[in-house]
mmCIF file of C-alpha atoms and ligand atoms in Angstrom:
data_model
loop_
_atom_site.group_PDB
_atom_site.id
_atom_site.type_symbol
_atom_site.label_atom_id
_atom_site.label_comp_id
_atom_site.label_asym_id
_atom_site.label_seq_id
_atom_site.Cartn_x
_atom_site.Cartn_y
_atom_site.Cartn_z
ATOM 1 C CA MET A 267 23.388 -52.773 -14.299
ATOM 2 C CA ALA A 268 25.375 -54.711 -11.452
ATOM 3 C CA THR A 269 26.628 -57.942 -12.321
ATOM 4 C CA ILE A 270 26.344 -60.225 -9.853
ATOM 5 C CA SER A 271 28.988 -62.020 -7.405
ATOM 6 C CA PHE A 272 29.266 -65.714 -8.496
ATOM 7 C CA PHE A 273 28.468 -66.420 -4.803
ATOM 8 C CA GLU A 274 25.491 -64.022 -5.199
ATOM 9 C CA LYS A 275 24.497 -65.943 -7.727
ATOM 10 C CA ILE A 276 24.679 -69.433 -6.013
ATOM 11 C CA LYS A 277 22.639 -68.000 -3.226
ATOM 12 C CA LYS A 278 19.995 -66.671 -5.720
ATOM 13 C CA GLY A 279 19.443 -70.086 -7.120
ATOM 14 C CA LEU A 280 19.012 -71.394 -3.501
ATOM 15 C CA THR A 281 16.760 -68.898 -2.521
ATOM 16 C CA LYS A 282 13.839 -72.230 -2.067
ATOM 17 C CA THR A 283 15.925 -73.599 0.451
ATOM 18 C CA ARG A 284 16.990 -70.598 2.226
ATOM 19 C CA GLU A 285 13.429 -69.204 2.643
ATOM 20 C CA VAL A 286 12.774 -72.489 4.974
ATOM 21 C CA LEU A 287 16.611 -72.834 6.641
ATOM 22 C CA THR A 288 17.351 -69.064 7.065
ATOM 23 C CA THR A 289 14.059 -67.048 7.161
ATOM 24 C CA ASP A 290 12.195 -69.901 9.449
ATOM 25 C CA LEU A 291 15.141 -70.606 11.545
ATOM 26 C CA ASN A 292 15.601 -67.447 12.262
ATOM 27 C CA ASP A 293 12.035 -66.801 13.175
ATOM 28 C CA LEU A 294 12.667 -70.152 15.167
ATOM 29 C CA PHE A 295 15.835 -69.091 17.343
ATOM 30 C CA SER A 296 14.691 -65.251 17.884
ATOM 31 C CA LYS A 297 13.020 -67.087 20.934
ATOM 32 C CA LYS A 298 14.624 -66.834 23.933
ATOM 33 C CA VAL A 299 14.090 -70.131 25.538
ATOM 34 C CA ILE A 300 15.031 -73.697 24.097
ATOM 35 C CA ASP A 301 12.239 -76.059 24.518
ATOM 36 C CA LYS A 302 10.391 -79.141 23.018
ATOM 37 C CA GLU A 303 8.372 -76.996 20.880
ATOM 38 C CA LEU A 304 11.643 -75.648 19.492
ATOM 39 C CA PHE A 305 13.212 -79.039 18.946
ATOM 40 C CA ASP A 306 9.662 -80.057 17.158
ATOM 41 C CA LYS A 307 9.574 -76.946 14.634
ATOM 42 C CA LEU A 308 13.408 -77.655 14.068
ATOM 43 C CA GLU A 309 12.751 -81.421 13.200
ATOM 44 C CA GLU A 310 9.366 -80.140 10.503
ATOM 45 C CA LEU A 311 12.214 -77.775 8.934
ATOM 46 C CA LEU A 312 15.057 -79.917 8.281
ATOM 47 C CA ILE A 313 12.569 -82.647 6.786
ATOM 48 C CA SER A 314 10.949 -80.269 5.162
ATOM 49 C CA ALA A 315 14.002 -79.289 3.307
ATOM 50 C CA ASP A 316 14.948 -82.862 2.225
ATOM 51 C CA MET A 317 18.075 -82.593 4.769
ATOM 52 C CA GLY A 318 16.885 -86.529 5.979
ATOM 53 C CA PRO A 319 16.013 -88.163 9.250
ATOM 54 C CA GLN A 320 19.395 -89.366 9.984
ATOM 55 C CA PHE A 321 21.071 -85.757 9.394
ATOM 56 C CA THR A 322 17.898 -84.173 11.676
ATOM 57 C CA TYR A 323 18.349 -86.254 14.443
ATOM 58 C CA ASP A 324 21.895 -86.309 14.888
ATOM 59 C CA LEU A 325 21.906 -82.860 14.997
ATOM 60 C CA ILE A 326 19.116 -82.160 17.511
ATOM 61 C CA ASP A 327 20.441 -84.941 19.406
ATOM 62 C CA ASP A 328 23.756 -82.902 19.610
ATOM 63 C CA VAL A 329 21.945 -79.945 20.342
ATOM 64 C CA LYS A 330 19.817 -81.549 23.683
ATOM 65 C CA LYS A 331 23.074 -82.869 24.825
ATOM 66 C CA ARG A 332 24.964 -79.599 24.025
ATOM 67 C CA VAL A 333 21.519 -77.965 25.951
ATOM 68 C CA SER A 334 22.672 -80.065 29.385
ATOM 69 C CA ARG A 335 25.657 -79.865 29.150
ATOM 70 C CA HIS A 336 25.008 -75.689 29.523
ATOM 71 C CA ASP A 337 27.123 -75.754 26.190
ATOM 72 C CA LEU A 338 24.548 -73.474 24.623
ATOM 73 C CA GLN A 339 23.473 -70.683 25.589
ATOM 74 C CA ASN A 340 20.900 -69.294 23.241
ATOM 75 C CA ALA A 341 18.819 -70.651 19.861
ATOM 76 C CA GLY A 342 21.093 -68.796 17.322
ATOM 77 C CA GLN A 343 23.807 -70.663 18.239
ATOM 78 C CA ILE A 344 21.741 -74.104 16.382
ATOM 79 C CA LYS A 345 22.876 -72.970 13.021
ATOM 80 C CA LYS A 346 26.771 -72.613 12.854
ATOM 81 C CA ILE A 347 26.380 -76.052 14.691
ATOM 82 C CA MET A 348 24.124 -77.301 11.609
ATOM 83 C CA GLN A 349 26.599 -76.069 9.624
ATOM 84 C CA GLU A 350 29.506 -77.087 10.701
ATOM 85 C CA ARG A 351 27.696 -80.741 10.641
ATOM 86 C CA MET A 352 26.901 -79.997 6.776
ATOM 87 C CA ILE A 353 30.008 -79.061 5.951
ATOM 88 C CA ALA A 354 31.381 -82.250 7.678
ATOM 89 C CA ILE A 355 29.075 -84.589 5.606
ATOM 90 C CA LEU A 356 29.456 -82.151 2.555
ATOM 91 C CA GLN A 357 33.242 -81.762 1.912
ATOM 92 C CA LYS A 358 33.388 -85.847 1.875
ATOM 93 C CA ILE A 359 31.416 -85.642 -1.719
ATOM 94 C CA ASP A 360 33.398 -81.783 -2.394
ATOM 95 C CA LYS A 361 35.932 -83.233 -5.401
ATOM 96 C CA PRO A 362 35.268 -81.236 -8.139
ATOM 97 C CA LEU A 363 36.010 -82.371 -11.981
ATOM 98 C CA ILE A 364 39.470 -82.007 -13.388
ATOM 99 C CA ILE A 365 39.547 -82.261 -16.747
ATOM 100 C CA PRO A 366 42.989 -82.095 -18.330
ATOM 101 C CA LYS A 367 43.873 -79.826 -21.573
ATOM 102 C CA GLY A 368 45.130 -80.559 -24.725
ATOM 103 C CA ARG A 369 44.060 -84.413 -24.159
ATOM 104 C CA PRO A 370 41.006 -86.412 -25.295
ATOM 105 C CA PHE A 371 37.778 -86.706 -22.267
ATOM 106 C CA ILE A 372 34.729 -88.140 -22.366
ATOM 107 C CA ILE A 373 31.473 -87.412 -19.742
ATOM 108 C CA LEU A 374 28.418 -89.396 -20.289
ATOM 109 C CA THR A 375 25.453 -88.359 -18.981
ATOM 110 C CA ILE A 376 22.696 -90.549 -17.312
ATOM 111 C CA GLY A 377 19.588 -89.761 -15.759
ATOM 112 C CA VAL A 378 15.766 -89.991 -16.039
ATOM 113 C CA ASN A 379 13.303 -88.200 -18.435
ATOM 114 C CA GLY A 380 14.031 -84.558 -17.554
ATOM 115 C CA SER A 381 16.226 -84.328 -15.267
ATOM 116 C CA GLY A 382 17.993 -82.022 -17.315
ATOM 117 C CA LYS A 383 20.627 -83.912 -19.223
ATOM 118 C CA THR A 384 20.980 -81.992 -22.290
ATOM 119 C CA THR A 385 19.954 -78.390 -20.390
ATOM 120 C CA THR A 386 23.353 -79.832 -18.000
ATOM 121 C CA ILE A 387 25.463 -80.480 -21.461
ATOM 122 C CA GLY A 388 24.963 -77.096 -22.710
ATOM 123 C CA LYS A 389 26.016 -75.041 -19.603
ATOM 124 C CA LEU A 390 28.655 -77.569 -18.862
ATOM 125 C CA ALA A 391 30.190 -76.663 -22.419
ATOM 126 C CA ASN A 392 29.486 -73.154 -22.295
ATOM 127 C CA SER A 393 31.656 -72.992 -19.002
ATOM 128 C CA LEU A 394 34.265 -75.724 -20.504
ATOM 129 C CA LYS A 395 34.945 -73.501 -23.821
ATOM 130 C CA SER A 396 34.965 -70.133 -21.463
ATOM 131 C CA ASN A 397 37.561 -72.577 -19.730
ATOM 132 C CA GLY A 398 39.827 -73.005 -22.862
ATOM 133 C CA HIS A 399 38.618 -76.229 -23.426
ATOM 134 C CA GLU A 400 37.505 -77.948 -27.206
ATOM 135 C CA VAL A 401 34.563 -79.958 -26.762
ATOM 136 C CA MET A 402 32.058 -81.267 -28.882
ATOM 137 C CA LEU A 403 28.670 -82.839 -28.040
ATOM 138 C CA VAL A 404 27.284 -86.705 -28.849
ATOM 139 C CA ALA A 405 23.502 -86.610 -29.587
ATOM 140 C CA ALA A 406 23.508 -90.288 -28.132
ATOM 141 C CA ASP A 407 19.498 -89.009 -27.112
ATOM 142 C CA THR A 408 17.860 -91.098 -30.529
ATOM 143 C CA PHE A 409 14.631 -91.882 -28.802
ATOM 144 C CA ARG A 410 13.080 -88.913 -28.261
ATOM 145 C CA ALA A 411 11.969 -86.148 -31.360
ATOM 146 C CA ALA A 412 13.802 -83.328 -31.082
ATOM 147 C CA ALA A 413 16.797 -84.187 -29.071
ATOM 148 C CA VAL A 414 19.029 -84.105 -31.490
ATOM 149 C CA GLU A 415 17.866 -80.379 -32.069
ATOM 150 C CA GLN A 416 17.321 -79.362 -29.059
ATOM 151 C CA LEU A 417 20.990 -80.321 -28.614
ATOM 152 C CA GLU A 418 21.968 -78.649 -31.895
ATOM 153 C CA VAL A 419 20.676 -75.214 -30.171
ATOM 154 C CA TRP A 420 23.282 -75.570 -27.603
ATOM 155 C CA GLY A 421 25.936 -76.762 -29.588
ATOM 156 C CA THR A 422 25.062 -73.403 -31.943
ATOM 157 C CA ARG A 423 24.648 -70.940 -28.362
ATOM 158 C CA VAL A 424 28.305 -72.522 -27.385
ATOM 159 C CA GLY A 425 30.019 -72.758 -30.625
ATOM 160 C CA ALA A 426 30.608 -76.413 -30.069
ATOM 161 C CA PRO A 427 29.931 -79.145 -32.856
ATOM 162 C CA VAL A 428 27.634 -82.118 -32.883
ATOM 163 C CA ILE A 429 27.674 -85.874 -33.548
ATOM 164 C CA LYS A 430 24.549 -87.242 -34.360
ATOM 165 C CA HIS A 431 22.807 -89.972 -36.732
ATOM 166 C CA LYS A 432 19.207 -89.938 -37.451
ATOM 167 C CA THR A 433 16.300 -90.590 -34.701
ATOM 168 C CA ASN A 434 16.039 -94.461 -33.827
ATOM 169 C CA ALA A 435 19.843 -94.919 -34.815
ATOM 170 C CA ASP A 436 21.498 -96.854 -32.575
ATOM 171 C CA PRO A 437 22.687 -94.966 -29.667
ATOM 172 C CA ALA A 438 26.255 -96.940 -29.453
ATOM 173 C CA ALA A 439 26.798 -96.313 -32.859
ATOM 174 C CA VAL A 440 26.866 -92.525 -32.398
ATOM 175 C CA VAL A 441 28.960 -92.559 -29.576
ATOM 176 C CA PHE A 442 31.374 -95.157 -31.790
ATOM 177 C CA ASP A 443 31.568 -91.971 -34.538
ATOM 178 C CA ALA A 444 32.840 -89.907 -31.594
ATOM 179 C CA MET A 445 35.093 -92.103 -30.674
ATOM 180 C CA ALA A 446 36.238 -92.318 -34.242
ATOM 181 C CA LYS A 447 37.048 -88.463 -33.989
ATOM 182 C CA ILE A 448 38.911 -88.974 -31.133
ATOM 183 C CA LYS A 449 41.420 -92.005 -32.510
ATOM 184 C CA ALA A 450 41.749 -88.897 -35.240
ATOM 185 C CA GLY A 451 43.253 -86.711 -33.107
ATOM 186 C CA PHE A 452 40.279 -84.809 -31.329
ATOM 187 C CA ALA A 453 41.635 -83.763 -28.423
ATOM 188 C CA GLY A 454 38.937 -81.788 -26.022
ATOM 189 C CA VAL A 455 35.818 -82.925 -23.668
ATOM 190 C CA VAL A 456 33.608 -84.827 -25.963
ATOM 191 C CA VAL A 457 30.215 -84.988 -23.859
ATOM 192 C CA VAL A 458 27.257 -87.465 -24.700
ATOM 193 C CA ASP A 459 23.626 -86.989 -24.295
ATOM 194 C CA THR A 460 21.457 -90.156 -23.812
ATOM 195 C CA ALA A 461 17.790 -90.579 -23.725
ATOM 196 C CA GLY A 462 15.855 -90.046 -20.663
ATOM 197 C CA ARG A 463 14.963 -93.502 -18.769
ATOM 198 C CA LEU A 464 13.148 -94.511 -16.080
ATOM 199 C CA HIS A 465 15.074 -96.222 -13.611
ATOM 200 C CA THR A 466 13.526 -98.928 -13.348
ATOM 201 C CA ARG A 467 13.422 -99.831 -17.050
ATOM 202 C CA VAL A 468 15.837 -102.473 -18.082
ATOM 203 C CA ASN A 469 16.005 -102.226 -22.108
ATOM 204 C CA LEU A 470 17.006 -98.223 -21.683
ATOM 205 C CA MET A 471 19.634 -99.549 -18.706
ATOM 206 C CA GLU A 472 20.974 -101.961 -21.423
ATOM 207 C CA GLU A 473 21.223 -98.812 -23.742
ATOM 208 C CA LEU A 474 23.052 -97.059 -21.924
ATOM 209 C CA LYS A 475 25.710 -100.072 -20.497
ATOM 210 C CA LYS A 476 26.287 -100.721 -24.124
ATOM 211 C CA ILE A 477 27.203 -97.202 -25.185
ATOM 212 C CA LYS A 478 29.522 -98.062 -21.424
ATOM 213 C CA ARG A 479 30.848 -101.018 -23.395
ATOM 214 C CA ILE A 480 31.475 -99.205 -26.743
ATOM 215 C CA ILE A 481 33.775 -96.538 -25.630
ATOM 216 C CA ASN A 482 35.974 -98.656 -23.126
ATOM 217 C CA LYS A 483 36.218 -100.848 -25.884
ATOM 218 C CA GLU A 484 36.744 -98.238 -27.954
ATOM 219 C CA MET A 485 39.394 -95.939 -25.434
ATOM 220 C CA PRO A 486 40.597 -98.593 -22.785
ATOM 221 C CA GLU A 487 43.198 -96.195 -21.107
ATOM 222 C CA MET A 488 40.384 -93.915 -20.340
ATOM 223 C CA SER A 489 38.389 -93.083 -17.501
ATOM 224 C CA PRO A 490 35.053 -91.451 -18.680
ATOM 225 C CA GLU A 491 33.214 -89.401 -16.552
ATOM 226 C CA ILE A 492 29.839 -91.087 -15.952
ATOM 227 C CA LEU A 493 27.781 -88.204 -14.776
ATOM 228 C CA LEU A 494 24.588 -88.916 -13.076
ATOM 229 C CA ILE A 495 21.659 -86.102 -13.735
ATOM 230 C CA LEU A 496 19.364 -85.746 -10.563
ATOM 231 C CA ASP A 497 16.345 -83.438 -10.837
ATOM 232 C CA ALA A 498 16.679 -81.700 -6.996
ATOM 233 C CA THR A 499 12.553 -80.840 -6.745
ATOM 234 C CA THR A 500 12.461 -84.433 -6.512
ATOM 235 C CA GLY A 501 14.202 -84.508 -3.419
ATOM 236 C CA GLN A 502 14.313 -88.164 -1.782
ATOM 237 C CA ASN A 503 13.203 -89.839 -4.827
ATOM 238 C CA ALA A 504 16.662 -88.654 -6.796
ATOM 239 C CA VAL A 505 18.761 -91.019 -4.082
ATOM 240 C CA VAL A 506 16.164 -93.398 -5.156
ATOM 241 C CA GLN A 507 17.372 -93.511 -8.602
ATOM 242 C CA ALA A 508 21.033 -92.582 -7.706
ATOM 243 C CA LYS A 509 21.316 -95.883 -6.417
ATOM 244 C CA THR A 510 19.985 -97.456 -9.019
ATOM 245 C CA PHE A 511 21.863 -95.616 -11.606
ATOM 246 C CA LYS A 512 24.631 -96.231 -10.021
ATOM 247 C CA GLU A 513 24.377 -100.344 -9.209
ATOM 248 C CA GLU A 514 23.597 -100.549 -12.854
ATOM 249 C CA ILE A 515 25.442 -98.508 -14.898
ATOM 250 C CA GLY A 516 27.912 -97.808 -12.064
ATOM 251 C CA ALA A 517 28.605 -93.671 -12.358
ATOM 252 C CA THR A 518 31.567 -91.097 -10.837
ATOM 253 C CA GLY A 519 29.785 -87.883 -9.980
ATOM 254 C CA ILE A 520 26.539 -86.471 -9.982
ATOM 255 C CA VAL A 521 25.274 -82.794 -11.302
ATOM 256 C CA LEU A 522 22.426 -82.059 -8.656
ATOM 257 C CA THR A 523 19.719 -79.336 -11.416
ATOM 258 C CA LYS A 524 17.394 -77.158 -10.729
ATOM 259 C CA LEU A 525 18.308 -76.361 -6.945
ATOM 260 C CA ASP A 526 16.318 -72.812 -8.004
ATOM 261 C CA GLY A 527 12.994 -74.797 -8.660
ATOM 262 C CA THR A 528 12.903 -76.443 -4.947
ATOM 263 C CA SER A 529 12.765 -75.947 -1.084
ATOM 264 C CA LYS A 530 14.261 -78.918 -0.881
ATOM 265 C CA GLY A 531 17.516 -78.611 -1.793
ATOM 266 C CA GLY A 532 18.857 -80.056 2.127
ATOM 267 C CA VAL A 533 18.582 -83.074 -0.272
ATOM 268 C CA VAL A 534 22.308 -82.369 -0.911
ATOM 269 C CA VAL A 535 22.987 -83.863 2.400
ATOM 270 C CA ARG A 536 21.344 -87.327 2.384
ATOM 271 C CA ILE A 537 22.890 -87.313 -1.912
ATOM 272 C CA ALA A 538 26.048 -87.086 0.798
ATOM 273 C CA SER A 539 25.386 -89.496 3.145
ATOM 274 C CA GLU A 540 23.810 -92.227 1.532
ATOM 275 C CA LEU A 541 26.042 -92.557 -1.701
ATOM 276 C CA ALA A 542 29.792 -92.278 -1.695
ATOM 277 C CA LEU A 543 29.224 -89.912 -4.532
ATOM 278 C CA PRO A 544 30.807 -86.961 -5.773
ATOM 279 C CA VAL A 545 28.118 -83.693 -6.417
ATOM 280 C CA ARG A 546 29.974 -81.673 -9.007
ATOM 281 C CA TYR A 547 28.324 -79.286 -9.809
ATOM 282 C CA ILE A 548 24.931 -77.780 -9.421
ATOM 283 C CA GLY A 549 22.450 -76.337 -11.345
ATOM 284 C CA VAL A 550 21.011 -72.983 -10.239
ATOM 285 C CA GLY A 551 18.530 -71.778 -13.698
ATOM 286 C CA GLU A 552 17.850 -72.496 -17.004
ATOM 287 C CA GLY A 553 20.690 -70.169 -18.500
ATOM 288 C CA LEU A 554 24.131 -70.955 -19.817
ATOM 289 C CA ASP A 555 25.668 -69.476 -17.234
ATOM 290 C CA ASP A 556 23.627 -71.397 -14.163
ATOM 291 C CA LEU A 557 26.136 -74.009 -13.720
ATOM 292 C CA ARG A 558 28.038 -74.013 -10.349
ATOM 293 C CA VAL A 559 31.510 -76.171 -9.645
ATOM 294 C CA PHE A 560 29.900 -77.395 -6.409
ATOM 295 C CA ASP A 561 31.903 -76.342 -2.828
ATOM 296 C CA SER A 562 30.673 -76.785 0.486
ATOM 297 C CA VAL A 563 31.774 -74.285 2.088
ATOM 298 C CA ASP A 564 29.649 -71.571 -0.196
ATOM 299 C CA PHE A 565 27.082 -74.052 -0.704
ATOM 300 C CA THR A 566 25.871 -73.993 3.255
ATOM 301 C CA ASN A 567 27.319 -70.028 3.005
ATOM 302 C CA ALA A 568 24.531 -69.740 0.691
ATOM 303 C CA LEU A 569 22.064 -71.388 2.550
ATOM 304 C CA LEU A 570 22.589 -69.972 5.908
ATOM 305 C CA VAL A 571 24.929 -66.825 5.710
ATOM 306 C CA SER A 572 22.418 -64.233 5.955
HETATM 307 N N1 GTP B 133 15.212 -74.012 -13.393
HETATM 308 C C1 GTP B 133 16.081 -75.184 -13.914
HETATM 309 N N2 GTP B 133 15.377 -75.531 -14.810
HETATM 310 C C2 GTP B 133 16.025 -76.438 -15.200
HETATM 311 C C3 GTP B 133 17.597 -76.683 -14.812
HETATM 312 N N3 GTP B 133 18.296 -77.631 -15.244
HETATM 313 C C4 GTP B 133 17.176 -77.638 -16.492
HETATM 314 N N4 GTP B 133 16.078 -77.264 -16.341
HETATM 315 C C5 GTP B 133 14.638 -77.481 -17.135
HETATM 316 O O1 GTP B 133 13.990 -78.749 -17.353
HETATM 317 C C6 GTP B 133 13.873 -79.256 -18.355
HETATM 318 C C7 GTP B 133 13.585 -80.627 -18.557
HETATM 319 O O2 GTP B 133 15.395 -80.235 -19.066
HETATM 320 P P1 GTP B 133 15.696 -81.294 -20.202
HETATM 321 O O3 GTP B 133 17.938 -81.074 -19.717
HETATM 322 O O4 GTP B 133 15.856 -81.434 -21.537
HETATM 323 O O5 GTP B 133 16.012 -82.973 -19.617
HETATM 324 P P2 GTP B 133 16.990 -84.343 -20.267
HETATM 325 O O6 GTP B 133 16.968 -84.949 -19.351
HETATM 326 O O7 GTP B 133 17.156 -83.704 -21.481
HETATM 327 O O8 GTP B 133 15.392 -84.749 -20.763
HETATM 328 P P3 GTP B 133 15.084 -85.742 -21.638
HETATM 329 O O9 GTP B 133 15.832 -85.160 -22.671
HETATM 330 O O10 GTP B 133 13.463 -85.367 -21.878
HETATM 331 O O11 GTP B 133 15.327 -87.254 -20.844
HETATM 332 C C8 GTP B 133 14.043 -77.882 -19.486
HETATM 333 O O12 GTP B 133 12.653 -77.013 -19.645
HETATM 334 C C9 GTP B 133 14.968 -77.272 -19.190
HETATM 335 O O13 GTP B 133 14.919 -75.846 -19.034
HETATM 336 C C10 GTP B 133 17.800 -75.848 -13.768
HETATM 337 O O14 GTP B 133 19.027 -75.767 -12.956
HETATM 338 N N5 GTP B 133 16.915 -74.911 -13.677
HETATM 339 MG MG1 MG B 134 17.547 -84.698 -23.305
#
């Protein structure tokens, strides 16, 4: 079986959004004339891919101005303009997570129920291990039955130890144990799984704040990466959640999961425009190898270039 390239994998993962943006746009741009109907259809497409109203109207406005200046000869050129505008926005959030080797580093994952936290941790641990990092997983989701077992399955698959307590134990106490491992000499990446929560649930938010306080108290010299895991299939809702988590807990980066399951991949543009938070990784499937470092050029190529 031929191995598919890194780029092809992203492209495959983005198929559903690609279908909207590339296939439908190509149909649209096969028209020779640039008229009102074309703009209406373009607007509809961009909105359905969840690029957000701002991006959509700015793009259409730009194209209209170019048309009136006779700068635009055919509709096909619109795609190029769109890619340039997307890259200009996405570059701001294109800041990969740099993880040092031989020193402890803490990643705390946060996000609503089912957004993909535990799965992302499994995939991330796999990628870290293959890049030569030591990895330790921390089962601070003591809330949901079977959450610990789910993390342990990933731990076994990737060969990473899991720190755990019993169901309903204090999550902060599990994190405290992990900090003790660092103090005792563990010099790898500690990845903390937490319970899913509604972004409106006060008690669960307080639990996350407590975990963060423990990390800051025990490891004051360390800046943990607080990774907000967002489900791309929820589109605009993911942006709303992100705002709340950012305000309440203070995220430092985003992972956008399930891009393979949605035609709303344009939500990355909204995230970039509305939240000043880097997108560190994207999830394009459920397998071990389905996490990708976010790169604005690769991403737009995967979406728009045939
Ligand atoms: N297709 C696809 N599915 C994903 C991806 N990431 C996660 N999932 C699936 O989404 C579902 C929920 O994932 P979990 O990792 O359990 O989510 P969670 O945030 O840990 O959930 P809670 O612990 O209940 O809050 C699982 O069925 C995963 O396999 C992805 O990138 N693509
Ligand atoms: Mg989980």
